[in-house]
Amino acid sequence: MRTTETVTETVGVFSALLLDMDGTLVNSDAAVERIWRRWADEHGMDFARVLPVVHGRQGFATMAELLPDRPMEENLRENALLLAEETTDVAGVVEIPGATRFLASIEELPHALVTSADAALAKARMTAAGLRMPDVQITAESVRASKPDPEGFLKGAAALGVHPWDCVALEDSAAGVEAALAAGARVVGVGPRAAALEATAHVETLEQLRVTPAPEGGARVTIAR
């Protein structure tokens, strides 16, 4: 009788973890698509053109890319309305498989949430998914620039008192992976969107990811295949 052996891949040893939310800890795709499909319809856009731009970015940055001639003030105003709408629309928001176990495994290790959501939306979606909110949070209010700018990850590392190159970031989107790499972190891509991206490593879900205290200090990150 043949048995399937588990192969373990070591990502490395790090001082801290920087965690994206949507698509990484929380599956909010249904809510995101509802909100942005309505936005696309209101602006006479093909939703298939809008969706690839949405993931990972703040709403105003998505609008700026899709409507390059529109004043930023109008993007910011409309983004505030969308954020309020998203905060109340959490139907279908669930955890990414393995997220509860993963967050429990890193509770005593330095980690920060680095999300393009504002604080209210982050709380609403983490609560809807039944997930623990990290104590350190870098949200939309914390930064001037949206992912793919590295500002959020740089601020997350600074808030934890570590260098960004001594961090591993978890991300699912092209904008997020680009931002984390630009900050100097190594990146584990999570889920199908990240499979073709240039992350350091990739997992289908958080069920494959293991984080344990390293004897030499910090956290050892491995992947079970």
mmCIF file of C-alpha atoms in Angstrom:
data_model
loop_
_atom_site.group_PDB
_atom_site.id
_atom_site.type_symbol
_atom_site.label_atom_id
_atom_site.label_comp_id
_atom_site.label_asym_id
_atom_site.label_seq_id
_atom_site.Cartn_x
_atom_site.Cartn_y
_atom_site.Cartn_z
ATOM 1 C CA MET A 1 0.000 0.000 0.000
ATOM 2 C CA ARG A 2 1.444 3.343 -1.052
ATOM 3 C CA THR A 3 1.393 6.267 1.369
ATOM 4 C CA THR A 4 1.623 9.918 0.506
ATOM 5 C CA GLU A 5 4.383 11.638 2.386
ATOM 6 C CA THR A 6 4.064 15.264 3.418
ATOM 7 C CA VAL A 7 6.835 17.409 1.973
ATOM 8 C CA THR A 8 7.809 20.428 4.048
ATOM 9 C CA GLU A 9 9.215 23.533 2.384
ATOM 10 C CA THR A 10 10.995 26.087 4.567
ATOM 11 C CA VAL A 11 10.318 29.726 3.737
ATOM 12 C CA GLY A 12 12.658 31.053 6.417
ATOM 13 C CA VAL A 13 12.982 32.459 9.912
ATOM 14 C CA PHE A 14 11.558 35.922 10.510
ATOM 15 C CA SER A 15 11.120 38.381 13.365
ATOM 16 C CA ALA A 16 7.536 39.281 12.455
ATOM 17 C CA LEU A 17 4.602 38.658 10.124
ATOM 18 C CA LEU A 18 2.649 41.213 8.081
ATOM 19 C CA LEU A 19 -0.838 40.031 7.134
ATOM 20 C CA ASP A 20 -3.140 41.243 4.402
ATOM 21 C CA MET A 21 -6.854 40.695 5.127
ATOM 22 C CA ASP A 22 -9.121 40.338 2.067
ATOM 23 C CA GLY A 23 -8.247 37.197 0.123
ATOM 24 C CA THR A 24 -5.595 36.243 2.675
ATOM 25 C CA LEU A 25 -7.397 35.856 6.006
ATOM 26 C CA VAL A 26 -10.940 36.624 4.862
ATOM 27 C CA ASN A 27 -12.810 35.527 1.750
ATOM 28 C CA SER A 28 -14.807 38.658 0.935
ATOM 29 C CA ASP A 29 -14.925 38.131 -2.829
ATOM 30 C CA ALA A 30 -18.728 37.926 -2.972
ATOM 31 C CA ALA A 31 -19.169 41.239 -1.151
ATOM 32 C CA VAL A 32 -16.414 42.956 -3.136
ATOM 33 C CA GLU A 33 -17.923 41.827 -6.418
ATOM 34 C CA ARG A 34 -21.439 42.952 -5.429
ATOM 35 C CA ILE A 35 -20.274 46.447 -4.522
ATOM 36 C CA TRP A 36 -17.974 46.942 -7.513
ATOM 37 C CA ARG A 37 -20.385 45.407 -10.024
ATOM 38 C CA ARG A 38 -22.912 48.076 -9.032
ATOM 39 C CA TRP A 39 -20.187 50.729 -9.325
ATOM 40 C CA ALA A 40 -19.234 49.473 -12.791
ATOM 41 C CA ASP A 41 -22.872 49.539 -13.916
ATOM 42 C CA GLU A 42 -23.307 53.097 -12.632
ATOM 43 C CA HIS A 43 -20.272 54.211 -14.631
ATOM 44 C CA GLY A 44 -21.119 52.248 -17.760
ATOM 45 C CA MET A 45 -18.080 49.992 -17.468
ATOM 46 C CA ASP A 46 -17.639 46.327 -18.263
ATOM 47 C CA PHE A 47 -17.258 44.587 -14.896
ATOM 48 C CA ALA A 48 -14.677 42.239 -16.429
ATOM 49 C CA ARG A 49 -12.456 45.301 -16.885
ATOM 50 C CA VAL A 50 -13.043 46.534 -13.333
ATOM 51 C CA LEU A 51 -12.551 43.354 -11.306
ATOM 52 C CA PRO A 52 -8.818 42.760 -11.997
ATOM 53 C CA VAL A 53 -8.023 46.277 -10.779
ATOM 54 C CA VAL A 54 -10.017 46.101 -7.545
ATOM 55 C CA HIS A 55 -8.177 43.493 -5.489
ATOM 56 C CA GLY A 56 -5.564 44.772 -3.066
ATOM 57 C CA ARG A 57 -6.044 48.489 -3.683
ATOM 58 C CA GLN A 58 -7.952 51.173 -1.845
ATOM 59 C CA GLY A 59 -11.078 52.155 -3.724
ATOM 60 C CA PHE A 60 -9.835 55.619 -4.678
ATOM 61 C CA ALA A 61 -6.760 54.060 -6.314
ATOM 62 C CA THR A 62 -8.952 51.678 -8.328
ATOM 63 C CA MET A 63 -11.074 54.614 -9.475
ATOM 64 C CA ALA A 64 -7.991 56.644 -10.400
ATOM 65 C CA GLU A 65 -6.761 53.841 -12.649
ATOM 66 C CA LEU A 66 -10.129 53.264 -14.303
ATOM 67 C CA LEU A 67 -11.093 56.943 -14.572
ATOM 68 C CA PRO A 68 -7.738 58.673 -15.065
ATOM 69 C CA ASP A 69 -9.248 62.038 -16.031
ATOM 70 C CA ARG A 70 -11.510 62.336 -12.995
ATOM 71 C CA PRO A 71 -10.401 64.648 -10.145
ATOM 72 C CA MET A 72 -8.983 62.777 -7.128
ATOM 73 C CA GLU A 73 -11.347 64.690 -4.840
ATOM 74 C CA GLU A 74 -14.268 62.975 -6.544
ATOM 75 C CA ASN A 75 -12.582 59.556 -6.203
ATOM 76 C CA LEU A 76 -12.044 60.135 -2.479
ATOM 77 C CA ARG A 77 -15.637 61.246 -1.981
ATOM 78 C CA GLU A 78 -17.056 58.238 -3.820
ATOM 79 C CA ASN A 79 -14.645 55.878 -2.068
ATOM 80 C CA ALA A 80 -15.972 57.025 1.317
ATOM 81 C CA LEU A 81 -19.484 56.109 0.182
ATOM 82 C CA LEU A 82 -18.337 52.687 -1.035
ATOM 83 C CA LEU A 83 -16.504 51.984 2.233
ATOM 84 C CA ALA A 84 -19.669 52.720 4.205
ATOM 85 C CA GLU A 85 -21.630 50.405 1.910
ATOM 86 C CA GLU A 86 -19.038 47.637 2.164
ATOM 87 C CA THR A 87 -19.013 47.859 5.959
ATOM 88 C CA THR A 88 -22.705 46.985 6.133
ATOM 89 C CA ASP A 89 -22.583 44.299 3.425
ATOM 90 C CA VAL A 90 -20.859 41.272 4.939
ATOM 91 C CA ALA A 91 -23.120 38.554 3.540
ATOM 92 C CA GLY A 92 -20.975 35.632 2.488
ATOM 93 C CA VAL A 93 -17.838 36.908 4.214
ATOM 94 C CA VAL A 94 -16.044 33.864 5.663
ATOM 95 C CA GLU A 95 -12.556 32.919 6.749
ATOM 96 C CA ILE A 96 -9.987 31.588 4.325
ATOM 97 C CA PRO A 97 -9.600 27.895 5.260
ATOM 98 C CA GLY A 98 -7.108 27.578 8.093
ATOM 99 C CA ALA A 99 -7.217 31.254 9.130
ATOM 100 C CA THR A 100 -8.500 30.632 12.673
ATOM 101 C CA ARG A 101 -5.796 28.048 13.363
ATOM 102 C CA PHE A 102 -3.148 30.201 11.747
ATOM 103 C CA LEU A 103 -4.006 33.286 13.822
ATOM 104 C CA ALA A 104 -3.996 31.168 16.974
ATOM 105 C CA SER A 105 -0.540 29.833 16.098
ATOM 106 C CA ILE A 106 0.967 33.331 15.836
ATOM 107 C CA GLU A 107 -0.806 34.923 18.799
ATOM 108 C CA GLU A 108 2.437 35.155 20.818
ATOM 109 C CA LEU A 109 4.557 36.215 17.826
ATOM 110 C CA PRO A 110 4.926 39.783 16.511
ATOM 111 C CA HIS A 111 2.418 40.360 13.724
ATOM 112 C CA ALA A 112 0.385 43.161 12.173
ATOM 113 C CA LEU A 113 -2.618 43.451 9.901
ATOM 114 C CA VAL A 114 -1.773 45.515 6.788
ATOM 115 C CA THR A 115 -4.982 46.087 4.839
ATOM 116 C CA SER A 116 -6.391 48.491 2.258
ATOM 117 C CA ALA A 117 -9.677 48.472 4.196
ATOM 118 C CA ASP A 118 -10.382 51.223 6.680
ATOM 119 C CA ALA A 119 -10.657 50.344 10.374
ATOM 120 C CA ALA A 120 -14.454 49.994 10.345
ATOM 121 C CA LEU A 121 -14.470 47.690 7.318
ATOM 122 C CA ALA A 122 -11.586 45.615 8.679
ATOM 123 C CA LYS A 123 -13.444 45.101 11.950
ATOM 124 C CA ALA A 124 -16.702 44.262 10.169
ATOM 125 C CA ARG A 125 -15.141 41.639 7.908
ATOM 126 C CA MET A 126 -12.906 40.045 10.550
ATOM 127 C CA THR A 127 -15.912 39.847 12.889
ATOM 128 C CA ALA A 128 -18.149 38.379 10.168
ATOM 129 C CA ALA A 129 -15.516 35.729 9.487
ATOM 130 C CA GLY A 130 -15.174 34.970 13.219
ATOM 131 C CA LEU A 131 -11.490 35.886 13.286
ATOM 132 C CA ARG A 132 -9.346 37.477 15.975
ATOM 133 C CA MET A 133 -8.258 41.008 15.126
ATOM 134 C CA PRO A 134 -4.492 41.541 15.502
ATOM 135 C CA ASP A 135 -3.542 44.185 18.062
ATOM 136 C CA VAL A 136 -1.388 46.056 15.528
ATOM 137 C CA GLN A 137 -3.379 47.276 12.521
ATOM 138 C CA ILE A 138 -2.262 49.325 9.539
ATOM 139 C CA THR A 139 -5.491 50.351 7.799
ATOM 140 C CA ALA A 140 -6.451 52.867 5.115
ATOM 141 C CA GLU A 141 -6.348 55.671 7.685
ATOM 142 C CA SER A 142 -2.712 54.840 8.501
ATOM 143 C CA VAL A 143 -1.271 55.590 5.053
ATOM 144 C CA ARG A 144 -1.281 58.202 2.329
ATOM 145 C CA ALA A 145 -0.630 55.815 -0.544
ATOM 146 C CA SER A 146 -2.488 52.643 -1.494
ATOM 147 C CA LYS A 147 -0.901 49.318 -2.352
ATOM 148 C CA PRO A 148 1.091 48.672 -4.580
ATOM 149 C CA ASP A 149 2.954 51.439 -2.747
ATOM 150 C CA PRO A 150 4.969 49.791 0.081
ATOM 151 C CA GLU A 151 3.994 52.398 2.713
ATOM 152 C CA GLY A 152 1.596 50.115 4.583
ATOM 153 C CA PHE A 153 4.113 47.294 4.949
ATOM 154 C CA LEU A 154 6.871 49.700 5.947
ATOM 155 C CA LYS A 155 4.613 51.141 8.642
ATOM 156 C CA GLY A 156 3.602 47.655 9.785
ATOM 157 C CA ALA A 157 7.221 46.630 10.274
ATOM 158 C CA ALA A 158 8.007 49.925 12.037
ATOM 159 C CA ALA A 159 5.044 49.481 14.378
ATOM 160 C CA LEU A 160 6.432 46.067 15.360
ATOM 161 C CA GLY A 161 9.932 47.483 15.820
ATOM 162 C CA VAL A 162 11.572 45.332 13.139
ATOM 163 C CA HIS A 163 13.144 45.830 9.725
ATOM 164 C CA PRO A 164 10.832 44.989 6.805
ATOM 165 C CA TRP A 165 13.438 42.612 5.364
ATOM 166 C CA ASP A 166 13.120 40.602 8.600
ATOM 167 C CA CYS A 167 9.397 40.069 7.942
ATOM 168 C CA VAL A 168 7.312 37.658 5.917
ATOM 169 C CA ALA A 169 4.157 39.098 4.390
ATOM 170 C CA LEU A 170 1.036 37.143 3.447
ATOM 171 C CA GLU A 171 -0.757 38.462 0.364
ATOM 172 C CA ASP A 172 -3.183 37.386 -2.354
ATOM 173 C CA SER A 173 -3.239 40.205 -4.907
ATOM 174 C CA ALA A 174 -0.820 41.578 -7.481
ATOM 175 C CA ALA A 175 -0.902 45.009 -5.835
ATOM 176 C CA GLY A 176 -0.249 43.500 -2.413
ATOM 177 C CA VAL A 177 2.602 41.236 -3.487
ATOM 178 C CA GLU A 178 4.232 44.144 -5.322
ATOM 179 C CA ALA A 179 3.887 46.370 -2.239
ATOM 180 C CA ALA A 180 5.350 43.800 0.156
ATOM 181 C CA LEU A 181 8.304 43.006 -2.117
ATOM 182 C CA ALA A 182 8.978 46.714 -2.585
ATOM 183 C CA ALA A 183 9.065 47.106 1.197
ATOM 184 C CA GLY A 184 11.779 44.449 1.338
ATOM 185 C CA ALA A 185 9.742 41.637 2.902
ATOM 186 C CA ARG A 186 9.585 38.094 1.653
ATOM 187 C CA VAL A 187 6.095 37.133 0.567
ATOM 188 C CA VAL A 188 3.909 34.040 0.806
ATOM 189 C CA GLY A 189 1.158 34.274 -1.784
ATOM 190 C CA VAL A 190 -2.175 32.859 -0.617
ATOM 191 C CA GLY A 191 -4.877 31.431 -2.867
ATOM 192 C CA PRO A 192 -5.519 31.247 -6.598
ATOM 193 C CA ARG A 193 -4.958 34.943 -7.384
ATOM 194 C CA ALA A 194 -1.421 34.693 -6.043
ATOM 195 C CA ALA A 195 -0.475 31.501 -7.868
ATOM 196 C CA ALA A 196 0.981 33.257 -10.917
ATOM 197 C CA LEU A 197 2.551 36.163 -9.007
ATOM 198 C CA GLU A 198 6.217 36.561 -8.155
ATOM 199 C CA ALA A 199 5.877 35.822 -4.448
ATOM 200 C CA THR A 200 8.651 34.074 -2.531
ATOM 201 C CA ALA A 201 6.398 31.039 -2.017
ATOM 202 C CA HIS A 202 2.750 30.108 -2.526
ATOM 203 C CA VAL A 203 0.018 28.204 -0.645
ATOM 204 C CA GLU A 204 -3.488 27.338 -1.789
ATOM 205 C CA THR A 205 -4.910 28.078 1.676
ATOM 206 C CA LEU A 206 -3.573 28.855 5.142
ATOM 207 C CA GLU A 207 -4.074 25.187 6.025
ATOM 208 C CA GLN A 208 -0.697 24.532 4.388
ATOM 209 C CA LEU A 209 1.173 27.207 6.337
ATOM 210 C CA ARG A 210 2.981 26.505 9.608
ATOM 211 C CA VAL A 211 4.511 29.132 11.887
ATOM 212 C CA THR A 212 6.435 27.999 14.962
ATOM 213 C CA PRO A 213 8.852 29.723 17.343
ATOM 214 C CA ALA A 214 12.421 29.195 16.153
ATOM 215 C CA PRO A 215 15.047 28.036 18.686
ATOM 216 C CA GLU A 216 17.324 30.850 17.530
ATOM 217 C CA GLY A 217 14.529 33.395 18.056
ATOM 218 C CA GLY A 218 11.768 34.694 15.808
ATOM 219 C CA ALA A 219 9.348 32.536 13.868
ATOM 220 C CA ARG A 220 10.049 29.685 11.471
ATOM 221 C CA VAL A 221 7.658 29.639 8.501
ATOM 222 C CA THR A 222 7.168 26.373 6.625
ATOM 223 C CA ILE A 223 4.744 25.018 4.060
ATOM 224 C CA ALA A 224 3.321 21.490 4.128
ATOM 225 C CA ARG A 225 2.827 20.125 0.603
#
